[in-house]
mmCIF file of C-alpha atoms in Angstrom:
data_model
loop_
_atom_site.group_PDB
_atom_site.id
_atom_site.type_symbol
_atom_site.label_atom_id
_atom_site.label_comp_id
_atom_site.label_asym_id
_atom_site.label_seq_id
_atom_site.Cartn_x
_atom_site.Cartn_y
_atom_site.Cartn_z
ATOM 1 C CA MET A 658 -47.159 -23.211 -20.802
ATOM 2 C CA GLU A 659 -45.697 -22.402 -23.959
ATOM 3 C CA TYR A 660 -45.478 -19.690 -26.024
ATOM 4 C CA GLU A 661 -43.874 -20.742 -29.700
ATOM 5 C CA GLY A 662 -41.503 -23.083 -27.719
ATOM 6 C CA LYS A 663 -40.702 -20.463 -24.659
ATOM 7 C CA LEU A 664 -42.234 -19.961 -21.242
ATOM 8 C CA ALA A 665 -45.547 -18.351 -21.054
ATOM 9 C CA ARG A 666 -45.624 -14.658 -22.104
ATOM 10 C CA VAL A 667 -46.855 -12.133 -20.088
ATOM 11 C CA VAL A 668 -47.956 -9.130 -21.847
ATOM 12 C CA GLY A 669 -49.663 -5.893 -20.112
ATOM 13 C CA LEU A 670 -49.075 -3.756 -16.864
ATOM 14 C CA GLY A 671 -50.020 -3.480 -13.520
ATOM 15 C CA LYS A 672 -53.849 -4.938 -13.454
ATOM 16 C CA ASP A 673 -53.676 -5.347 -17.174
ATOM 17 C CA ARG A 674 -51.492 -8.042 -17.070
ATOM 18 C CA TYR A 675 -52.005 -11.231 -19.373
ATOM 19 C CA VAL A 676 -50.660 -14.412 -19.836
ATOM 20 C CA LEU A 677 -50.501 -15.545 -23.782
ATOM 21 C CA LYS A 678 -51.635 -19.452 -23.678
ATOM 22 C CA SER A 679 -52.268 -21.059 -26.639
ATOM 23 C CA LYS A 680 -52.790 -19.496 -30.445
ATOM 24 C CA ILE A 681 -56.360 -19.748 -31.899
ATOM 25 C CA GLY A 682 -56.095 -18.183 -35.049
ATOM 26 C CA GLU A 683 -53.987 -16.489 -37.117
ATOM 27 C CA GLY A 684 -54.022 -13.926 -39.999
ATOM 28 C CA SER A 685 -51.359 -12.202 -42.018
ATOM 29 C CA PHE A 686 -50.705 -9.513 -39.435
ATOM 30 C CA SER A 687 -52.351 -11.019 -36.256
ATOM 31 C CA VAL A 688 -52.731 -13.767 -34.002
ATOM 32 C CA VAL A 689 -55.606 -14.911 -31.692
ATOM 33 C CA TRP A 690 -54.163 -16.193 -28.198
ATOM 34 C CA SER A 691 -56.211 -17.795 -25.635
ATOM 35 C CA ALA A 692 -55.549 -15.926 -22.236
ATOM 36 C CA GLU A 693 -55.822 -15.667 -18.942
ATOM 37 C CA HIS A 694 -56.465 -12.250 -16.976
ATOM 38 C CA ARG A 695 -53.618 -13.002 -14.122
ATOM 39 C CA PRO A 696 -55.256 -11.194 -11.641
ATOM 40 C CA SER A 697 -58.643 -12.258 -11.452
ATOM 41 C CA GLY A 698 -58.062 -15.262 -13.649
ATOM 42 C CA GLU A 699 -60.710 -14.687 -16.328
ATOM 43 C CA GLU A 700 -60.205 -16.608 -19.809
ATOM 44 C CA VAL A 701 -60.270 -14.219 -22.602
ATOM 45 C CA ALA A 702 -58.938 -14.260 -26.205
ATOM 46 C CA VAL A 703 -56.068 -11.462 -27.361
ATOM 47 C CA LYS A 704 -55.607 -10.336 -31.349
ATOM 48 C CA GLN A 705 -51.946 -9.450 -31.420
ATOM 49 C CA VAL A 706 -51.655 -7.125 -34.039
ATOM 50 C CA PHE A 707 -47.920 -6.597 -35.696
ATOM 51 C CA LEU A 708 -47.742 -3.218 -36.568
ATOM 52 C CA SER A 709 -44.521 -3.363 -38.449
ATOM 53 C CA GLN A 710 -46.824 -5.340 -41.026
ATOM 54 C CA LEU A 711 -49.237 -2.831 -41.466
ATOM 55 C CA ASN A 712 -49.356 -0.330 -44.477
ATOM 56 C CA SER A 713 -51.326 2.605 -43.842
ATOM 57 C CA HIS A 714 -54.623 1.579 -45.332
ATOM 58 C CA LEU A 715 -54.211 -1.500 -42.958
ATOM 59 C CA LYS A 716 -53.383 0.842 -39.748
ATOM 60 C CA SER A 717 -56.914 2.844 -40.702
ATOM 61 C CA CYS A 718 -58.156 -0.016 -40.784
ATOM 62 C CA LEU A 719 -57.212 -1.071 -37.045
ATOM 63 C CA ASP A 720 -57.801 2.279 -36.188
ATOM 64 C CA CYS A 721 -61.574 1.838 -37.025
ATOM 65 C CA GLU A 722 -61.529 -1.347 -35.663
ATOM 66 C CA ILE A 723 -60.702 -0.325 -32.096
ATOM 67 C CA ASN A 724 -62.810 3.017 -32.279
ATOM 68 C CA PHE A 725 -66.037 0.979 -33.261
ATOM 69 C CA LEU A 726 -65.508 -1.975 -30.493
ATOM 70 C CA SER A 727 -64.676 0.453 -28.202
ATOM 71 C CA SER A 728 -68.131 2.567 -28.904
ATOM 72 C CA VAL A 729 -70.643 -0.598 -28.586
ATOM 73 C CA ASN A 730 -71.164 -3.333 -26.508
ATOM 74 C CA HIS A 731 -74.133 -5.483 -28.270
ATOM 75 C CA PRO A 732 -74.447 -9.223 -27.695
ATOM 76 C CA ASN A 733 -73.587 -10.028 -31.324
ATOM 77 C CA ILE A 734 -70.842 -8.147 -31.097
ATOM 78 C CA ILE A 735 -67.444 -9.695 -29.637
ATOM 79 C CA HIS A 736 -66.654 -7.210 -26.656
ATOM 80 C CA LEU A 737 -63.504 -5.484 -26.481
ATOM 81 C CA LEU A 738 -62.196 -5.096 -22.740
ATOM 82 C CA HIS A 739 -59.247 -3.990 -23.292
ATOM 83 C CA PHE A 740 -56.533 -3.097 -25.463
ATOM 84 C CA PHE A 741 -52.817 -1.375 -25.237
ATOM 85 C CA GLN A 742 -49.918 -1.477 -27.034
ATOM 86 C CA ASP A 743 -46.552 -2.518 -26.354
ATOM 87 C CA ASP A 744 -43.365 -3.873 -27.729
ATOM 88 C CA GLY A 745 -44.466 -3.083 -31.316
ATOM 89 C CA CYS A 746 -48.169 -4.576 -30.824
ATOM 90 C CA VAL A 747 -51.088 -3.431 -30.464
ATOM 91 C CA TYR A 748 -53.306 -5.984 -28.473
ATOM 92 C CA LEU A 749 -56.952 -6.201 -27.978
ATOM 93 C CA VAL A 750 -58.102 -8.028 -25.233
ATOM 94 C CA LEU A 751 -61.291 -9.600 -26.092
ATOM 95 C CA GLU A 752 -64.444 -11.787 -24.599
ATOM 96 C CA PHE A 753 -63.475 -15.338 -25.021
ATOM 97 C CA CYS A 754 -66.067 -17.397 -27.095
ATOM 98 C CA ALA A 755 -65.956 -21.104 -25.653
ATOM 99 C CA GLY A 756 -67.897 -22.420 -28.897
ATOM 100 C CA GLY A 757 -65.409 -21.590 -31.499
ATOM 101 C CA ASN A 758 -66.638 -20.217 -35.187
ATOM 102 C CA LEU A 759 -69.354 -20.697 -37.421
ATOM 103 C CA ALA A 760 -66.702 -22.734 -39.620
ATOM 104 C CA SER A 761 -65.871 -25.222 -36.758
ATOM 105 C CA TYR A 762 -69.744 -25.847 -35.970
ATOM 106 C CA ILE A 763 -70.283 -26.660 -40.010
ATOM 107 C CA ARG A 764 -67.512 -28.971 -40.001
ATOM 108 C CA SER A 765 -68.390 -30.779 -36.822
ATOM 109 C CA HIS A 766 -72.088 -30.770 -37.177
ATOM 110 C CA GLY A 767 -72.160 -30.906 -40.970
ATOM 111 C CA ARG A 768 -75.278 -28.952 -43.007
ATOM 112 C CA VAL A 769 -77.405 -27.669 -40.331
ATOM 113 C CA GLN A 770 -81.751 -27.806 -40.510
ATOM 114 C CA GLN A 771 -83.687 -24.769 -41.373
ATOM 115 C CA GLN A 772 -84.967 -23.828 -37.963
ATOM 116 C CA THR A 773 -80.838 -23.731 -36.772
ATOM 117 C CA ALA A 774 -80.282 -22.084 -39.845
ATOM 118 C CA ARG A 775 -83.068 -19.299 -39.394
ATOM 119 C CA LYS A 776 -82.172 -18.922 -35.953
ATOM 120 C CA PHE A 777 -78.249 -18.055 -36.707
ATOM 121 C CA MET A 778 -79.627 -15.215 -39.684
ATOM 122 C CA GLN A 779 -81.603 -14.026 -36.440
ATOM 123 C CA GLN A 780 -78.829 -13.064 -34.664
ATOM 124 C CA LEU A 781 -77.616 -11.918 -37.412
ATOM 125 C CA GLY A 782 -80.220 -9.588 -38.985
ATOM 126 C CA LYS A 783 -83.333 -9.078 -36.304
ATOM 127 C CA CYS A 784 -81.920 -6.474 -33.973
ATOM 128 C CA SER A 785 -78.315 -8.041 -34.187
ATOM 129 C CA GLY A 786 -74.739 -7.058 -35.128
ATOM 130 C CA LEU A 787 -75.440 -6.784 -38.354
ATOM 131 C CA GLU A 788 -77.964 -3.742 -37.321
ATOM 132 C CA VAL A 789 -74.998 -2.074 -35.266
ATOM 133 C CA LEU A 790 -72.977 -2.153 -38.203
ATOM 134 C CA HIS A 791 -75.518 -0.725 -40.895
ATOM 135 C CA SER A 792 -76.161 2.168 -38.644
ATOM 136 C CA GLN A 793 -73.128 3.153 -37.845
ATOM 137 C CA GLY A 794 -72.078 3.217 -41.991
ATOM 138 C CA ILE A 795 -69.763 0.236 -41.409
ATOM 139 C CA ILE A 796 -69.189 -2.737 -43.603
ATOM 140 C CA HIS A 797 -67.161 -5.572 -42.684
ATOM 141 C CA ARG A 798 -65.872 -6.600 -45.503
ATOM 142 C CA ASP A 799 -64.561 -10.394 -44.029
ATOM 143 C CA LEU A 800 -67.704 -11.484 -43.257
ATOM 144 C CA LYS A 801 -67.532 -15.741 -43.295
ATOM 145 C CA PRO A 802 -68.276 -18.240 -41.201
ATOM 146 C CA GLU A 803 -64.326 -18.071 -39.450
ATOM 147 C CA ASN A 804 -65.444 -14.646 -38.255
ATOM 148 C CA ILE A 805 -68.689 -15.586 -36.662
ATOM 149 C CA LEU A 806 -68.003 -16.827 -32.898
ATOM 150 C CA LEU A 807 -69.950 -18.795 -30.556
ATOM 151 C CA SER A 808 -70.528 -17.865 -27.249
ATOM 152 C CA SER A 809 -70.648 -21.804 -26.082
ATOM 153 C CA HIS A 810 -71.410 -24.975 -27.647
ATOM 154 C CA GLY A 811 -75.167 -25.324 -26.069
ATOM 155 C CA TYR A 812 -77.789 -25.042 -28.091
ATOM 156 C CA ASP A 813 -78.784 -21.599 -27.025
ATOM 157 C CA ALA A 814 -74.687 -20.262 -28.374
ATOM 158 C CA VAL A 815 -75.121 -16.468 -29.414
ATOM 159 C CA LEU A 816 -73.396 -15.682 -32.368
ATOM 160 C CA LYS A 817 -71.189 -12.531 -32.281
ATOM 161 C CA ILE A 818 -69.663 -10.684 -35.365
ATOM 162 C CA ALA A 819 -65.764 -10.423 -34.847
ATOM 163 C CA ASP A 820 -62.648 -9.503 -36.798
ATOM 164 C CA PHE A 821 -63.206 -6.049 -37.520
ATOM 165 C CA GLY A 822 -59.590 -5.665 -39.161
ATOM 166 C CA LEU A 823 -60.714 -4.694 -42.783
ATOM 167 C CA SER A 824 -64.043 -3.114 -41.780
ATOM 168 C CA ARG A 825 -64.593 0.905 -42.651
ATOM 169 C CA ILE A 826 -67.060 3.922 -42.855
ATOM 170 C CA VAL A 827 -68.563 4.566 -46.158
ATOM 171 C CA ARG A 828 -71.420 7.102 -45.826
ATOM 172 C CA PRO A 829 -75.010 6.759 -48.113
ATOM 173 C CA GLY A 830 -74.342 7.693 -51.517
ATOM 174 C CA GLU A 831 -69.965 6.110 -51.468
ATOM 175 C CA TYR A 832 -68.715 3.662 -51.931
ATOM 176 C CA ALA A 833 -65.304 1.716 -51.317
ATOM 177 C CA GLU A 834 -63.016 0.596 -53.752
ATOM 178 C CA THR A 835 -60.058 -1.583 -51.862
ATOM 179 C CA VAL A 836 -59.896 -5.227 -53.080
ATOM 180 C CA CYS A 837 -60.102 -7.105 -49.211
ATOM 181 C CA GLY A 838 -61.529 -10.057 -47.779
ATOM 182 C CA SER A 839 -62.210 -13.726 -49.081
ATOM 183 C CA PRO A 840 -62.710 -14.844 -51.979
ATOM 184 C CA LEU A 841 -65.343 -17.729 -51.483
ATOM 185 C CA TYR A 842 -67.227 -14.866 -49.541
ATOM 186 C CA MET A 843 -66.643 -11.717 -51.519
ATOM 187 C CA ALA A 844 -68.960 -10.323 -53.528
ATOM 188 C CA PRO A 845 -68.799 -10.239 -57.561
ATOM 189 C CA GLU A 846 -68.475 -6.847 -57.698
ATOM 190 C CA VAL A 847 -65.533 -6.781 -55.334
ATOM 191 C CA LEU A 848 -63.686 -9.631 -57.642
ATOM 192 C CA GLN A 849 -64.185 -7.757 -60.691
ATOM 193 C CA PHE A 850 -62.087 -5.066 -58.994
ATOM 194 C CA GLN A 851 -65.410 -2.526 -58.902
ATOM 195 C CA ARG A 852 -66.758 0.376 -56.441
ATOM 196 C CA TYR A 853 -68.829 -1.341 -53.731
ATOM 197 C CA ASP A 854 -70.884 -0.731 -50.891
ATOM 198 C CA ASP A 855 -72.568 -2.132 -47.721
ATOM 199 C CA LYS A 856 -74.466 -4.776 -50.377
ATOM 200 C CA ALA A 857 -71.117 -6.476 -50.573
ATOM 201 C CA ASP A 858 -72.010 -7.547 -46.944
ATOM 202 C CA MET A 859 -75.270 -8.880 -47.732
ATOM 203 C CA TRP A 860 -74.088 -10.969 -50.201
ATOM 204 C CA SER A 861 -71.221 -12.350 -47.887
ATOM 205 C CA VAL A 862 -74.068 -13.146 -45.770
ATOM 206 C CA GLY A 863 -76.083 -15.152 -48.452
ATOM 207 C CA ALA A 864 -73.188 -17.559 -48.699
ATOM 208 C CA ILE A 865 -73.308 -17.942 -45.068
ATOM 209 C CA LEU A 866 -76.475 -18.821 -45.205
ATOM 210 C CA PHE A 867 -75.796 -21.858 -48.507
ATOM 211 C CA GLU A 868 -73.147 -23.188 -46.521
ATOM 212 C CA LEU A 869 -75.269 -23.685 -43.363
ATOM 213 C CA LEU A 870 -77.829 -25.474 -45.056
ATOM 214 C CA ASN A 871 -75.945 -27.140 -47.445
ATOM 215 C CA GLY A 872 -72.273 -27.471 -45.773
ATOM 216 C CA TYR A 873 -70.211 -26.088 -48.279
ATOM 217 C CA PRO A 874 -69.673 -22.688 -50.042
ATOM 218 C CA PRO A 875 -72.320 -21.961 -52.811
ATOM 219 C CA PHE A 876 -69.160 -21.093 -55.439
ATOM 220 C CA ASN A 877 -65.697 -22.054 -55.830
ATOM 221 C CA GLY A 878 -62.919 -21.934 -58.357
ATOM 222 C CA ARG A 879 -59.221 -22.653 -58.528
ATOM 223 C CA ASN A 880 -58.623 -19.481 -58.330
ATOM 224 C CA ASN A 881 -60.129 -15.821 -58.364
ATOM 225 C CA VAL A 882 -60.754 -15.799 -61.939
ATOM 226 C CA GLN A 883 -62.621 -19.266 -62.379
ATOM 227 C CA LEU A 884 -64.449 -18.746 -59.097
ATOM 228 C CA LEU A 885 -65.888 -15.256 -60.691
ATOM 229 C CA LYS A 886 -66.731 -17.487 -63.545
ATOM 230 C CA ASN A 887 -68.557 -19.959 -62.233
ATOM 231 C CA ILE A 888 -70.384 -17.311 -60.417
ATOM 232 C CA ARG A 889 -71.084 -15.538 -63.386
ATOM 233 C CA SER A 890 -72.219 -18.332 -65.268
ATOM 234 C CA CYS A 891 -74.691 -19.807 -62.410
ATOM 235 C CA THR A 892 -78.372 -19.487 -63.580
ATOM 236 C CA CYS A 893 -79.828 -20.869 -60.297
ATOM 237 C CA LEU A 894 -78.070 -21.731 -56.756
ATOM 238 C CA PRO A 895 -76.482 -25.095 -56.380
ATOM 239 C CA PHE A 896 -78.710 -26.638 -54.055
ATOM 240 C CA SER A 897 -78.403 -30.648 -54.117
ATOM 241 C CA GLN A 898 -81.974 -31.552 -55.117
ATOM 242 C CA TRP A 899 -82.696 -33.270 -52.026
ATOM 243 C CA ILE A 900 -81.652 -30.419 -50.162
ATOM 244 C CA LEU A 901 -83.791 -27.991 -52.802
ATOM 245 C CA SER A 902 -86.891 -29.909 -52.334
ATOM 246 C CA GLY A 903 -87.314 -29.775 -48.613
ATOM 247 C CA LEU A 904 -86.134 -25.948 -48.148
ATOM 248 C CA ASP A 905 -89.124 -23.804 -47.379
ATOM 249 C CA PRO A 906 -89.995 -20.921 -49.838
ATOM 250 C CA ASP A 907 -88.623 -17.808 -47.900
ATOM 251 C CA CYS A 908 -86.005 -19.777 -47.192
ATOM 252 C CA LEU A 909 -84.864 -20.429 -50.501
ATOM 253 C CA ASP A 910 -85.891 -16.773 -51.819
ATOM 254 C CA ILE A 911 -83.550 -14.875 -49.262
ATOM 255 C CA CYS A 912 -80.426 -17.059 -50.233
ATOM 256 C CA SER A 913 -81.705 -16.493 -53.724
ATOM 257 C CA ARG A 914 -82.103 -12.811 -53.523
ATOM 258 C CA LEU A 915 -78.768 -12.244 -51.255
ATOM 259 C CA LEU A 916 -76.693 -14.256 -53.445
ATOM 260 C CA CYS A 917 -78.047 -12.111 -56.621
ATOM 261 C CA LEU A 918 -75.148 -11.136 -59.370
ATOM 262 C CA ASN A 919 -76.530 -7.495 -59.150
ATOM 263 C CA PRO A 920 -75.607 -5.593 -56.388
ATOM 264 C CA VAL A 921 -78.630 -3.212 -57.042
ATOM 265 C CA GLU A 922 -81.155 -6.311 -56.954
ATOM 266 C CA ARG A 923 -79.665 -7.830 -54.309
ATOM 267 C CA LEU A 924 -81.435 -7.463 -51.159
ATOM 268 C CA SER A 925 -80.537 -4.396 -48.782
ATOM 269 C CA PHE A 926 -80.079 -4.775 -44.622
ATOM 270 C CA ASP A 927 -83.579 -3.560 -44.061
ATOM 271 C CA GLU A 928 -85.180 -5.976 -46.777
ATOM 272 C CA PHE A 929 -83.011 -8.630 -45.083
ATOM 273 C CA TYR A 930 -84.215 -7.615 -41.194
ATOM 274 C CA TRP A 931 -88.075 -7.631 -42.891
ATOM 275 C CA HIS A 932 -87.679 -10.920 -44.785
ATOM 276 C CA SER A 933 -90.233 -13.455 -44.012
ATOM 277 C CA PHE A 934 -87.843 -16.492 -43.180
ATOM 278 C CA LEU A 935 -86.782 -14.088 -40.400
ATOM 279 C CA ARG A 936 -90.278 -13.080 -39.350
ATOM 280 C CA ARG A 937 -92.773 -16.097 -39.444
ATOM 281 C CA LYS A 938 -92.462 -19.610 -37.943
ATOM 282 C CA LEU A 939 -91.247 -22.368 -40.822
ATOM 283 C CA MET A 940 -93.644 -24.480 -42.453
ATOM 284 C CA GLY A 941 -93.483 -27.739 -40.849
ATOM 285 C CA THR A 942 -91.656 -26.332 -37.558
#
């Protein structure tokens, strides 16, 4: 095995030693490795965060991520097994998800059927990871297919929300102001440098649902200015006609109300949770 051209690297001490194997993800301030727990041989994922590259805000986000993941044990949220600091880095040892992420799933499968999209949305909504975030006043701020992992490659794969590096607590009546996230899944109020609350996450959920149904995100642009212009000028969601004609009315309704320009009119988490698209059997299924 190689580690950046060198011999495989072992991090941790004693019974908590991990062999870093191959790189499976990379962000601005971190790298995610597939790794092996040396004593047991268990396959895990290790997120290596470079402390020297974090400002005070990002360090606060890292603390929020560790505190939140340490406090929850939910099937739709990535499980934090262990964390430690070594050689100027913080290492988060996480459960390994063999199915990869939702972005790679969409790339390999293309657009999915409504029933599959509904199943995935149920795992984000009903009795799910988003409910845990909502109950604790946490907004993720970077929900996107790359940060939704699948437990396996099988039909019964469980979705798991991951990468809470930009998450923060926002109490009822409070707002966040920091512009962060991934533009294609970022709510328009964030793109416009306006203050925002957990409704920003709901826009991201709508963008993910649209991409599941179409195989591509709802809006794009050469830059953030063009992206925002395209969002603001859109009078109806850009479904292709042959997809639109086959959509269940509840599916179209939930997607349209999640991707609502005005956050006041956008579905709240509770409205999403109770929406009939997630609750009833779809027509023709």
